[in-house]
Amino acid sequence: MNKFTRSTVSICCAALVADAVVAVATAPAAATSPAKGAPGAIPACAAEFKTVRAVAEEEVPAAWKNNDPEAFAAHFTQDGTFVVPGPGGVYLNGRAQIRSYMSGVFAGPGKGSTVTAKVLNSRCLTPTVAVLITTGGMMLPGETQPPAERIGVQTWTITNKRGRWLVAAYQNARGVALDQ
């Protein structure tokens, strides 16, 4: 397992937290969910969009807040990917690697940290696949907002597996201007 540093955890986790912070202030509600019957809307996926959004905005952040690597990894598909910036970046492939990595984060420099996420844009690609764009960041113990260097924009590919919406791919990008 990689040796963790405070900056690595900050970079890793910034994506999850920044989602909520920036989107609350900048995202129009109409842009965050597909309208039923709108061109390109997939009714089966659109009908469950509240549940899909909850994965990014509520469920993953709750697992993080509890510093629970098992619960965190359980929100990913067995072959899910997790890509975050940092010194050298981090690419994890599969639930087992995600669980192992997050065990180190939660036991080390990320202990007691929290993340938030807010959906900026979303769409259904198929009845069982959705893409979310979020912004958020990570807050260390005692912080009430993430600092700018821990805010990012994230892409989530979420798929329905046997009735449960799970993250198939997650990637965090930092230094993205949202005002364009």
Short mmCIF file of N, CA and C in Angstrom, two decimals:
data_model
loop_
_atom_site.label_atom_id
_atom_site.label_comp_id
_atom_site.label_asym_id
_atom_site.label_seq_id
_atom_site.Cartn_x
_atom_site.Cartn_y
_atom_site.Cartn_z
N MET A 1 0.85 -1.18 0.00
CA MET A 1 0.00 0.00 0.00
C MET A 1 0.89 1.23 0.00
N ASN A 2 0.45 2.26 -0.71
CA ASN A 2 1.20 3.50 -0.77
C ASN A 2 1.25 4.16 0.59
N LYS A 3 2.35 4.86 0.84
CA LYS A 3 2.44 5.64 2.07
C LYS A 3 1.59 6.90 1.88
N PHE A 4 0.78 7.21 2.86
CA PHE A 4 -0.14 8.33 2.74
C PHE A 4 0.43 9.57 3.39
N THR A 5 0.12 10.69 2.77
CA THR A 5 0.47 11.99 3.35
C THR A 5 -0.79 12.81 3.43
N ARG A 6 -0.74 13.84 4.22
CA ARG A 6 -1.91 14.71 4.36
C ARG A 6 -2.30 15.30 3.01
N SER A 7 -1.33 15.67 2.17
CA SER A 7 -1.67 16.24 0.87
C SER A 7 -2.26 15.20 -0.06
N THR A 8 -1.79 13.97 0.02
CA THR A 8 -2.35 12.91 -0.82
C THR A 8 -3.81 12.69 -0.46
N VAL A 9 -4.11 12.63 0.82
CA VAL A 9 -5.49 12.44 1.24
C VAL A 9 -6.32 13.65 0.83
N SER A 10 -5.76 14.84 0.97
CA SER A 10 -6.48 16.04 0.58
C SER A 10 -6.84 15.98 -0.89
N ILE A 11 -5.90 15.59 -1.70
CA ILE A 11 -6.13 15.52 -3.13
C ILE A 11 -7.14 14.43 -3.44
N CYS A 12 -6.95 13.28 -2.83
CA CYS A 12 -7.82 12.13 -3.06
C CYS A 12 -9.26 12.46 -2.73
N CYS A 13 -9.47 13.12 -1.65
CA CYS A 13 -10.80 13.31 -1.14
C CYS A 13 -11.46 14.59 -1.60
N ALA A 14 -10.72 15.48 -2.15
CA ALA A 14 -11.26 16.77 -2.55
C ALA A 14 -12.44 16.62 -3.49
N ALA A 15 -12.36 15.66 -4.35
CA ALA A 15 -13.42 15.49 -5.33
C ALA A 15 -14.75 15.25 -4.67
N LEU A 16 -14.79 14.41 -3.70
CA LEU A 16 -16.05 14.07 -3.06
C LEU A 16 -16.67 15.25 -2.33
N VAL A 17 -15.85 16.06 -1.70
CA VAL A 17 -16.38 17.17 -0.93
C VAL A 17 -16.77 18.33 -1.80
N ALA A 18 -15.94 18.66 -2.73
CA ALA A 18 -16.17 19.84 -3.55
C ALA A 18 -17.49 19.76 -4.28
N ASP A 19 -17.94 18.58 -4.58
CA ASP A 19 -19.18 18.40 -5.31
C ASP A 19 -20.32 19.18 -4.66
N ALA A 20 -20.46 19.07 -3.41
CA ALA A 20 -21.57 19.71 -2.73
C ALA A 20 -21.37 21.20 -2.56
N VAL A 21 -20.17 21.60 -2.25
CA VAL A 21 -19.91 22.98 -1.91
C VAL A 21 -20.15 23.92 -3.08
N VAL A 22 -19.58 23.63 -4.23
CA VAL A 22 -19.70 24.52 -5.37
C VAL A 22 -21.09 24.44 -5.99
N ALA A 23 -21.64 23.27 -6.10
CA ALA A 23 -22.91 23.11 -6.79
C ALA A 23 -24.05 23.80 -6.08
N VAL A 24 -24.02 23.84 -4.78
CA VAL A 24 -25.10 24.49 -4.04
C VAL A 24 -25.21 25.94 -4.48
N ALA A 25 -24.08 26.58 -4.65
CA ALA A 25 -24.08 27.99 -5.01
C ALA A 25 -24.25 28.24 -6.49
N THR A 26 -23.87 27.30 -7.35
CA THR A 26 -23.81 27.60 -8.77
C THR A 26 -24.75 26.82 -9.66
N ALA A 27 -25.25 25.68 -9.25
CA ALA A 27 -26.01 24.84 -10.17
C ALA A 27 -27.50 25.17 -10.15
N PRO A 28 -28.06 25.48 -11.32
CA PRO A 28 -29.51 25.66 -11.37
C PRO A 28 -30.19 24.32 -11.22
N ALA A 29 -31.28 24.27 -10.50
CA ALA A 29 -31.96 23.00 -10.24
C ALA A 29 -32.38 22.30 -11.52
N ALA A 30 -32.80 23.04 -12.52
CA ALA A 30 -33.26 22.42 -13.76
C ALA A 30 -32.16 21.67 -14.47
N ALA A 31 -30.90 22.05 -14.26
CA ALA A 31 -29.80 21.40 -14.96
C ALA A 31 -29.34 20.13 -14.28
N THR A 32 -29.84 19.84 -13.10
CA THR A 32 -29.30 18.73 -12.35
C THR A 32 -30.05 17.43 -12.52
N SER A 33 -31.19 17.43 -13.15
CA SER A 33 -31.88 16.16 -13.38
C SER A 33 -32.64 16.22 -14.69
N PRO A 34 -32.70 15.07 -15.38
CA PRO A 34 -33.39 15.07 -16.66
C PRO A 34 -34.89 15.17 -16.47
N ALA A 35 -35.54 15.87 -17.34
CA ALA A 35 -37.00 15.97 -17.27
C ALA A 35 -37.61 14.76 -17.95
N LYS A 36 -38.66 14.22 -17.39
CA LYS A 36 -39.34 13.11 -18.03
C LYS A 36 -39.83 13.56 -19.39
N GLY A 37 -39.57 12.72 -20.38
CA GLY A 37 -40.02 13.03 -21.72
C GLY A 37 -39.10 13.98 -22.47
N ALA A 38 -38.06 14.50 -21.83
CA ALA A 38 -37.13 15.39 -22.51
C ALA A 38 -36.33 14.60 -23.53
N PRO A 39 -35.87 15.25 -24.59
CA PRO A 39 -35.07 14.53 -25.58
C PRO A 39 -33.87 13.87 -24.90
N GLY A 40 -33.67 12.62 -25.17
CA GLY A 40 -32.53 11.90 -24.60
C GLY A 40 -32.78 11.35 -23.21
N ALA A 41 -33.88 11.73 -22.56
CA ALA A 41 -34.16 11.20 -21.23
C ALA A 41 -34.53 9.73 -21.34
N ILE A 42 -34.04 8.92 -20.44
CA ILE A 42 -34.33 7.49 -20.41
C ILE A 42 -35.29 7.27 -19.25
N PRO A 43 -36.58 7.04 -19.51
CA PRO A 43 -37.58 6.99 -18.44
C PRO A 43 -37.23 6.06 -17.28
N ALA A 44 -36.72 4.85 -17.53
CA ALA A 44 -36.43 3.92 -16.44
C ALA A 44 -35.38 4.49 -15.50
N CYS A 45 -34.35 5.11 -16.05
CA CYS A 45 -33.29 5.72 -15.23
C CYS A 45 -33.80 7.01 -14.59
N ALA A 46 -34.49 7.84 -15.38
CA ALA A 46 -34.97 9.13 -14.87
C ALA A 46 -35.91 8.95 -13.69
N ALA A 47 -36.70 7.89 -13.70
CA ALA A 47 -37.64 7.64 -12.61
C ALA A 47 -36.91 7.37 -11.30
N GLU A 48 -35.69 6.90 -11.37
CA GLU A 48 -34.91 6.58 -10.17
C GLU A 48 -33.81 7.59 -9.90
N PHE A 49 -33.87 8.74 -10.54
CA PHE A 49 -32.74 9.66 -10.45
C PHE A 49 -32.47 10.17 -9.04
N LYS A 50 -33.48 10.28 -8.23
CA LYS A 50 -33.26 10.71 -6.84
C LYS A 50 -32.37 9.69 -6.12
N THR A 51 -32.61 8.42 -6.39
CA THR A 51 -31.80 7.35 -5.80
C THR A 51 -30.38 7.37 -6.35
N VAL A 52 -30.24 7.62 -7.65
CA VAL A 52 -28.91 7.69 -8.27
C VAL A 52 -28.11 8.83 -7.65
N ARG A 53 -28.71 10.00 -7.55
CA ARG A 53 -28.02 11.17 -6.96
C ARG A 53 -27.63 10.92 -5.51
N ALA A 54 -28.46 10.20 -4.79
CA ALA A 54 -28.19 9.92 -3.37
C ALA A 54 -26.89 9.14 -3.19
N VAL A 55 -26.51 8.33 -4.16
CA VAL A 55 -25.24 7.60 -4.06
C VAL A 55 -24.10 8.60 -3.88
N ALA A 56 -24.05 9.63 -4.73
CA ALA A 56 -22.97 10.61 -4.68
C ALA A 56 -23.14 11.64 -3.57
N GLU A 57 -24.37 12.09 -3.36
CA GLU A 57 -24.59 13.20 -2.42
C GLU A 57 -24.78 12.76 -0.97
N GLU A 58 -25.19 11.52 -0.74
CA GLU A 58 -25.51 11.09 0.63
C GLU A 58 -24.77 9.83 1.06
N GLU A 59 -24.88 8.77 0.27
CA GLU A 59 -24.39 7.47 0.71
C GLU A 59 -22.88 7.38 0.81
N VAL A 60 -22.16 7.77 -0.25
CA VAL A 60 -20.70 7.73 -0.21
C VAL A 60 -20.17 8.69 0.87
N PRO A 61 -20.68 9.94 0.95
CA PRO A 61 -20.22 10.82 2.03
C PRO A 61 -20.50 10.26 3.44
N ALA A 62 -21.61 9.54 3.62
CA ALA A 62 -21.91 8.96 4.94
C ALA A 62 -20.90 7.87 5.28
N ALA A 63 -20.54 7.04 4.32
CA ALA A 63 -19.52 6.01 4.57
C ALA A 63 -18.19 6.67 4.91
N TRP A 64 -17.88 7.76 4.23
CA TRP A 64 -16.63 8.49 4.51
C TRP A 64 -16.67 9.07 5.93
N LYS A 65 -17.77 9.72 6.27
CA LYS A 65 -17.89 10.34 7.59
C LYS A 65 -17.69 9.31 8.70
N ASN A 66 -18.16 8.09 8.47
CA ASN A 66 -17.99 7.01 9.44
C ASN A 66 -16.62 6.34 9.36
N ASN A 67 -15.77 6.83 8.45
CA ASN A 67 -14.45 6.25 8.24
C ASN A 67 -14.53 4.74 8.09
N ASP A 68 -15.48 4.30 7.26
CA ASP A 68 -15.77 2.88 7.08
C ASP A 68 -15.36 2.43 5.67
N PRO A 69 -14.17 1.84 5.53
CA PRO A 69 -13.71 1.45 4.20
C PRO A 69 -14.58 0.37 3.56
N GLU A 70 -15.16 -0.50 4.36
CA GLU A 70 -16.03 -1.55 3.83
C GLU A 70 -17.29 -0.94 3.23
N ALA A 71 -17.92 -0.02 3.95
CA ALA A 71 -19.13 0.64 3.45
C ALA A 71 -18.81 1.51 2.24
N PHE A 72 -17.67 2.19 2.28
CA PHE A 72 -17.26 3.03 1.15
C PHE A 72 -17.11 2.18 -0.11
N ALA A 73 -16.34 1.10 -0.01
CA ALA A 73 -16.09 0.22 -1.17
C ALA A 73 -17.37 -0.47 -1.64
N ALA A 74 -18.29 -0.72 -0.73
CA ALA A 74 -19.54 -1.41 -1.09
C ALA A 74 -20.39 -0.59 -2.05
N HIS A 75 -20.11 0.70 -2.20
CA HIS A 75 -20.85 1.54 -3.14
C HIS A 75 -20.29 1.45 -4.56
N PHE A 76 -19.23 0.66 -4.75
CA PHE A 76 -18.63 0.47 -6.06
C PHE A 76 -18.97 -0.93 -6.59
N THR A 77 -18.99 -1.06 -7.91
CA THR A 77 -19.14 -2.39 -8.50
C THR A 77 -17.88 -3.20 -8.20
N GLN A 78 -17.96 -4.51 -8.34
CA GLN A 78 -16.79 -5.36 -8.08
C GLN A 78 -15.57 -4.91 -8.90
N ASP A 79 -15.81 -4.44 -10.13
CA ASP A 79 -14.72 -4.01 -11.00
C ASP A 79 -14.66 -2.48 -11.13
N GLY A 80 -15.22 -1.77 -10.15
CA GLY A 80 -15.25 -0.31 -10.20
C GLY A 80 -13.86 0.30 -10.17
N THR A 81 -13.74 1.50 -10.74
CA THR A 81 -12.47 2.21 -10.73
C THR A 81 -12.60 3.50 -9.95
N PHE A 82 -11.47 3.92 -9.37
CA PHE A 82 -11.41 5.11 -8.51
C PHE A 82 -10.11 5.82 -8.89
N VAL A 83 -10.22 7.02 -9.48
CA VAL A 83 -9.05 7.76 -9.94
C VAL A 83 -9.07 9.14 -9.31
N VAL A 84 -7.99 9.48 -8.61
CA VAL A 84 -7.91 10.78 -7.96
C VAL A 84 -6.52 11.37 -8.17
N PRO A 85 -6.42 12.71 -8.18
CA PRO A 85 -5.12 13.35 -8.36
C PRO A 85 -4.28 13.24 -7.10
N GLY A 86 -3.07 13.63 -7.23
CA GLY A 86 -2.16 13.62 -6.09
C GLY A 86 -0.76 13.43 -6.60
N PRO A 87 0.17 13.38 -5.70
CA PRO A 87 1.56 13.11 -6.13
C PRO A 87 1.59 11.74 -6.83
N GLY A 88 1.69 11.78 -8.14
CA GLY A 88 1.68 10.54 -8.90
C GLY A 88 0.28 10.04 -9.22
N GLY A 89 -0.74 10.61 -8.60
CA GLY A 89 -2.11 10.18 -8.82
C GLY A 89 -2.39 8.81 -8.24
N VAL A 90 -3.64 8.47 -8.14
CA VAL A 90 -4.04 7.17 -7.61
C VAL A 90 -5.05 6.57 -8.58
N TYR A 91 -4.78 5.36 -9.03
CA TYR A 91 -5.71 4.61 -9.86
C TYR A 91 -5.96 3.27 -9.17
N LEU A 92 -7.20 3.03 -8.81
CA LEU A 92 -7.58 1.79 -8.13
C LEU A 92 -8.57 1.06 -9.03
N ASN A 93 -8.38 -0.24 -9.15
CA ASN A 93 -9.22 -1.04 -10.01
C ASN A 93 -9.82 -2.18 -9.19
N GLY A 94 -11.10 -2.07 -8.90
CA GLY A 94 -11.80 -3.12 -8.18
C GLY A 94 -12.09 -2.74 -6.74
N ARG A 95 -13.17 -3.30 -6.25
CA ARG A 95 -13.64 -3.02 -4.90
C ARG A 95 -12.59 -3.35 -3.84
N ALA A 96 -11.85 -4.44 -4.03
CA ALA A 96 -10.84 -4.84 -3.03
C ALA A 96 -9.74 -3.79 -2.92
N GLN A 97 -9.27 -3.25 -4.06
CA GLN A 97 -8.23 -2.21 -4.01
C GLN A 97 -8.78 -0.94 -3.37
N ILE A 98 -10.01 -0.60 -3.69
CA ILE A 98 -10.62 0.61 -3.12
C ILE A 98 -10.74 0.46 -1.61
N ARG A 99 -11.21 -0.68 -1.15
CA ARG A 99 -11.35 -0.93 0.29
C ARG A 99 -9.99 -0.84 0.98
N SER A 100 -8.97 -1.45 0.40
CA SER A 100 -7.63 -1.44 0.99
C SER A 100 -7.07 -0.03 1.07
N TYR A 101 -7.19 0.71 -0.01
CA TYR A 101 -6.69 2.08 -0.04
C TYR A 101 -7.41 2.95 1.00
N MET A 102 -8.73 2.85 1.03
CA MET A 102 -9.50 3.67 1.97
C MET A 102 -9.24 3.26 3.42
N SER A 103 -8.90 2.02 3.67
CA SER A 103 -8.51 1.60 5.03
C SER A 103 -7.31 2.42 5.49
N GLY A 104 -6.34 2.60 4.60
CA GLY A 104 -5.17 3.41 4.93
C GLY A 104 -5.50 4.87 5.11
N VAL A 105 -6.37 5.39 4.27
CA VAL A 105 -6.78 6.79 4.38
C VAL A 105 -7.49 7.03 5.72
N PHE A 106 -8.45 6.17 6.03
CA PHE A 106 -9.26 6.36 7.24
C PHE A 106 -8.47 6.09 8.53
N ALA A 107 -7.46 5.25 8.45
CA ALA A 107 -6.64 4.97 9.64
C ALA A 107 -5.53 6.00 9.79
N GLY A 108 -5.21 6.70 8.72
CA GLY A 108 -4.10 7.65 8.73
C GLY A 108 -4.55 9.08 8.65
N PRO A 109 -4.03 9.81 7.66
CA PRO A 109 -4.26 11.25 7.58
C PRO A 109 -5.70 11.67 7.30
N GLY A 110 -6.53 10.74 6.85
CA GLY A 110 -7.94 11.09 6.59
C GLY A 110 -8.85 10.78 7.76
N LYS A 111 -8.28 10.30 8.86
CA LYS A 111 -9.10 9.95 10.01
C LYS A 111 -9.88 11.17 10.51
N GLY A 112 -11.19 10.99 10.64
CA GLY A 112 -12.04 12.07 11.13
C GLY A 112 -12.45 13.08 10.08
N SER A 113 -11.98 12.90 8.84
CA SER A 113 -12.35 13.84 7.78
C SER A 113 -13.75 13.54 7.26
N THR A 114 -14.31 14.50 6.57
CA THR A 114 -15.63 14.34 5.96
C THR A 114 -15.57 14.85 4.53
N VAL A 115 -16.52 14.39 3.72
CA VAL A 115 -16.63 14.86 2.35
C VAL A 115 -18.09 15.16 2.04
N THR A 116 -18.30 16.01 1.07
CA THR A 116 -19.64 16.28 0.59
C THR A 116 -19.61 16.25 -0.93
N ALA A 117 -20.75 16.11 -1.52
CA ALA A 117 -20.85 16.11 -2.98
C ALA A 117 -22.16 16.75 -3.38
N LYS A 118 -22.12 17.48 -4.47
CA LYS A 118 -23.32 18.11 -5.01
C LYS A 118 -23.33 17.92 -6.52
N VAL A 119 -24.42 17.41 -7.02
CA VAL A 119 -24.55 17.17 -8.46
C VAL A 119 -24.71 18.49 -9.21
N LEU A 120 -23.87 18.69 -10.22
CA LEU A 120 -23.95 19.86 -11.10
C LEU A 120 -24.71 19.53 -12.37
N ASN A 121 -24.52 18.31 -12.85
CA ASN A 121 -25.11 17.90 -14.11
C ASN A 121 -25.31 16.40 -14.05
N SER A 122 -26.34 15.92 -14.73
CA SER A 122 -26.59 14.49 -14.71
C SER A 122 -27.36 14.09 -15.95
N ARG A 123 -27.17 12.84 -16.34
CA ARG A 123 -27.95 12.32 -17.47
C ARG A 123 -27.93 10.80 -17.44
N CYS A 124 -28.98 10.25 -18.00
CA CYS A 124 -29.09 8.80 -18.15
C CYS A 124 -28.56 8.44 -19.52
N LEU A 125 -27.65 7.47 -19.57
CA LEU A 125 -27.14 7.00 -20.86
C LEU A 125 -27.95 5.83 -21.37
N THR A 126 -28.40 5.00 -20.44
CA THR A 126 -29.25 3.85 -20.75
C THR A 126 -30.21 3.70 -19.58
N PRO A 127 -31.13 2.77 -19.62
CA PRO A 127 -32.01 2.57 -18.47
C PRO A 127 -31.27 2.20 -17.18
N THR A 128 -30.03 1.69 -17.31
CA THR A 128 -29.30 1.25 -16.11
C THR A 128 -27.95 1.94 -15.93
N VAL A 129 -27.67 3.00 -16.70
CA VAL A 129 -26.39 3.71 -16.57
C VAL A 129 -26.64 5.21 -16.55
N ALA A 130 -26.08 5.88 -15.54
CA ALA A 130 -26.18 7.33 -15.42
C ALA A 130 -24.79 7.92 -15.23
N VAL A 131 -24.63 9.15 -15.68
CA VAL A 131 -23.39 9.89 -15.47
C VAL A 131 -23.74 11.13 -14.65
N LEU A 132 -22.98 11.35 -13.59
CA LEU A 132 -23.14 12.54 -12.75
C LEU A 132 -21.85 13.34 -12.80
N ILE A 133 -21.97 14.65 -12.85
CA ILE A 133 -20.84 15.55 -12.67
C ILE A 133 -21.10 16.26 -11.36
N THR A 134 -20.14 16.17 -10.46
CA THR A 134 -20.31 16.77 -9.14
C THR A 134 -19.15 17.70 -8.84
N THR A 135 -19.30 18.46 -7.80
CA THR A 135 -18.21 19.24 -7.26
C THR A 135 -18.23 19.06 -5.76
N GLY A 136 -17.06 19.07 -5.16
CA GLY A 136 -16.97 18.88 -3.73
C GLY A 136 -15.53 18.85 -3.27
N GLY A 137 -15.35 18.59 -2.01
CA GLY A 137 -14.02 18.55 -1.43
C GLY A 137 -14.03 17.87 -0.09
N MET A 138 -12.86 17.80 0.50
CA MET A 138 -12.69 17.13 1.78
C MET A 138 -12.39 18.15 2.88
N MET A 139 -13.00 17.89 4.03
CA MET A 139 -12.75 18.73 5.19
C MET A 139 -12.07 17.88 6.26
N LEU A 140 -10.96 18.37 6.76
CA LEU A 140 -10.28 17.71 7.86
C LEU A 140 -10.98 18.09 9.16
N PRO A 141 -10.75 17.33 10.23
CA PRO A 141 -11.39 17.66 11.50
C PRO A 141 -11.21 19.14 11.87
N GLY A 142 -12.30 19.77 12.25
CA GLY A 142 -12.27 21.18 12.64
C GLY A 142 -12.58 22.14 11.50
N GLU A 143 -12.54 21.68 10.27
CA GLU A 143 -12.85 22.55 9.14
C GLU A 143 -14.35 22.52 8.85
N THR A 144 -14.89 23.67 8.46
CA THR A 144 -16.31 23.73 8.12
C THR A 144 -16.52 23.82 6.62
N GLN A 145 -15.49 24.15 5.88
CA GLN A 145 -15.51 24.18 4.42
C GLN A 145 -14.17 23.68 3.92
N PRO A 146 -14.17 23.03 2.77
CA PRO A 146 -12.88 22.60 2.23
C PRO A 146 -12.11 23.79 1.66
N PRO A 147 -10.80 23.82 1.85
CA PRO A 147 -10.01 24.88 1.23
C PRO A 147 -9.97 24.67 -0.28
N ALA A 148 -9.68 25.73 -1.01
CA ALA A 148 -9.70 25.70 -2.48
C ALA A 148 -8.86 24.57 -3.05
N GLU A 149 -7.72 24.28 -2.43
CA GLU A 149 -6.85 23.23 -2.97
C GLU A 149 -7.42 21.82 -2.82
N ARG A 150 -8.51 21.69 -2.06
CA ARG A 150 -9.15 20.38 -1.91
C ARG A 150 -10.54 20.34 -2.55
N ILE A 151 -10.80 21.25 -3.48
CA ILE A 151 -12.08 21.25 -4.19
C ILE A 151 -11.82 20.78 -5.62
N GLY A 152 -12.70 19.95 -6.11
CA GLY A 152 -12.54 19.43 -7.47
C GLY A 152 -13.88 19.21 -8.14
N VAL A 153 -13.80 18.74 -9.37
CA VAL A 153 -14.97 18.37 -10.13
C VAL A 153 -14.82 16.89 -10.44
N GLN A 154 -15.88 16.13 -10.23
CA GLN A 154 -15.82 14.69 -10.35
C GLN A 154 -16.80 14.17 -11.38
N THR A 155 -16.42 13.07 -12.00
CA THR A 155 -17.31 12.36 -12.91
C THR A 155 -17.59 11.00 -12.30
N TRP A 156 -18.85 10.68 -12.17
CA TRP A 156 -19.30 9.40 -11.63
C TRP A 156 -20.09 8.66 -12.73
N THR A 157 -19.74 7.44 -12.99
CA THR A 157 -20.57 6.58 -13.84
C THR A 157 -21.23 5.60 -12.88
N ILE A 158 -22.54 5.66 -12.82
CA ILE A 158 -23.28 4.85 -11.84
C ILE A 158 -24.20 3.91 -12.60
N THR A 159 -24.17 2.64 -12.21
CA THR A 159 -24.93 1.62 -12.93
C THR A 159 -25.83 0.83 -11.97
N ASN A 160 -26.93 0.37 -12.51
CA ASN A 160 -27.85 -0.43 -11.70
C ASN A 160 -27.49 -1.90 -11.84
N LYS A 161 -27.08 -2.50 -10.74
CA LYS A 161 -26.73 -3.91 -10.69
C LYS A 161 -27.71 -4.61 -9.76
N ARG A 162 -28.58 -5.43 -10.34
CA ARG A 162 -29.58 -6.20 -9.57
C ARG A 162 -30.40 -5.31 -8.64
N GLY A 163 -30.82 -4.16 -9.16
CA GLY A 163 -31.69 -3.27 -8.39
C GLY A 163 -30.97 -2.29 -7.48
N ARG A 164 -29.64 -2.29 -7.48
CA ARG A 164 -28.87 -1.37 -6.63
C ARG A 164 -27.96 -0.52 -7.51
N TRP A 165 -28.00 0.79 -7.30
CA TRP A 165 -27.16 1.72 -8.05
C TRP A 165 -25.78 1.77 -7.42
N LEU A 166 -24.75 1.43 -8.21
CA LEU A 166 -23.37 1.37 -7.74
C LEU A 166 -22.45 2.18 -8.65
N VAL A 167 -21.34 2.65 -8.09
CA VAL A 167 -20.36 3.41 -8.85
C VAL A 167 -19.49 2.44 -9.67
N ALA A 168 -19.52 2.60 -10.99
CA ALA A 168 -18.68 1.78 -11.86
C ALA A 168 -17.35 2.49 -12.12
N ALA A 169 -17.37 3.83 -12.12
CA ALA A 169 -16.15 4.60 -12.34
C ALA A 169 -16.29 5.96 -11.69
N TYR A 170 -15.21 6.40 -11.05
CA TYR A 170 -15.16 7.70 -10.38
C TYR A 170 -13.83 8.34 -10.71
N GLN A 171 -13.86 9.61 -11.13
CA GLN A 171 -12.62 10.34 -11.38
C GLN A 171 -12.77 11.77 -10.88
N ASN A 172 -11.74 12.24 -10.20
CA ASN A 172 -11.71 13.59 -9.65
C ASN A 172 -10.69 14.42 -10.42
N ALA A 173 -11.09 15.61 -10.82
CA ALA A 173 -10.18 16.55 -11.48
C ALA A 173 -10.10 17.81 -10.65
N ARG A 174 -8.91 18.33 -10.50
CA ARG A 174 -8.72 19.56 -9.75
C ARG A 174 -8.35 20.69 -10.68
N GLY A 175 -8.57 21.92 -10.25
CA GLY A 175 -8.21 23.09 -11.03
C GLY A 175 -9.15 23.36 -12.20
N VAL A 176 -10.38 22.89 -12.10
CA VAL A 176 -11.37 23.09 -13.16
C VAL A 176 -12.20 24.32 -12.84
N ALA A 177 -12.26 25.26 -13.77
CA ALA A 177 -13.07 26.47 -13.58
C ALA A 177 -14.52 26.15 -13.86
N LEU A 178 -15.40 26.47 -12.91
CA LEU A 178 -16.82 26.18 -13.06
C LEU A 178 -17.61 27.36 -13.58
N ASP A 179 -16.99 28.50 -13.76
CA ASP A 179 -17.72 29.70 -14.16
C ASP A 179 -17.72 29.92 -15.67
N GLN A 180 -17.40 28.92 -16.46
CA GLN A 180 -17.36 29.08 -17.91
C GLN A 180 -18.63 28.62 -18.55
#
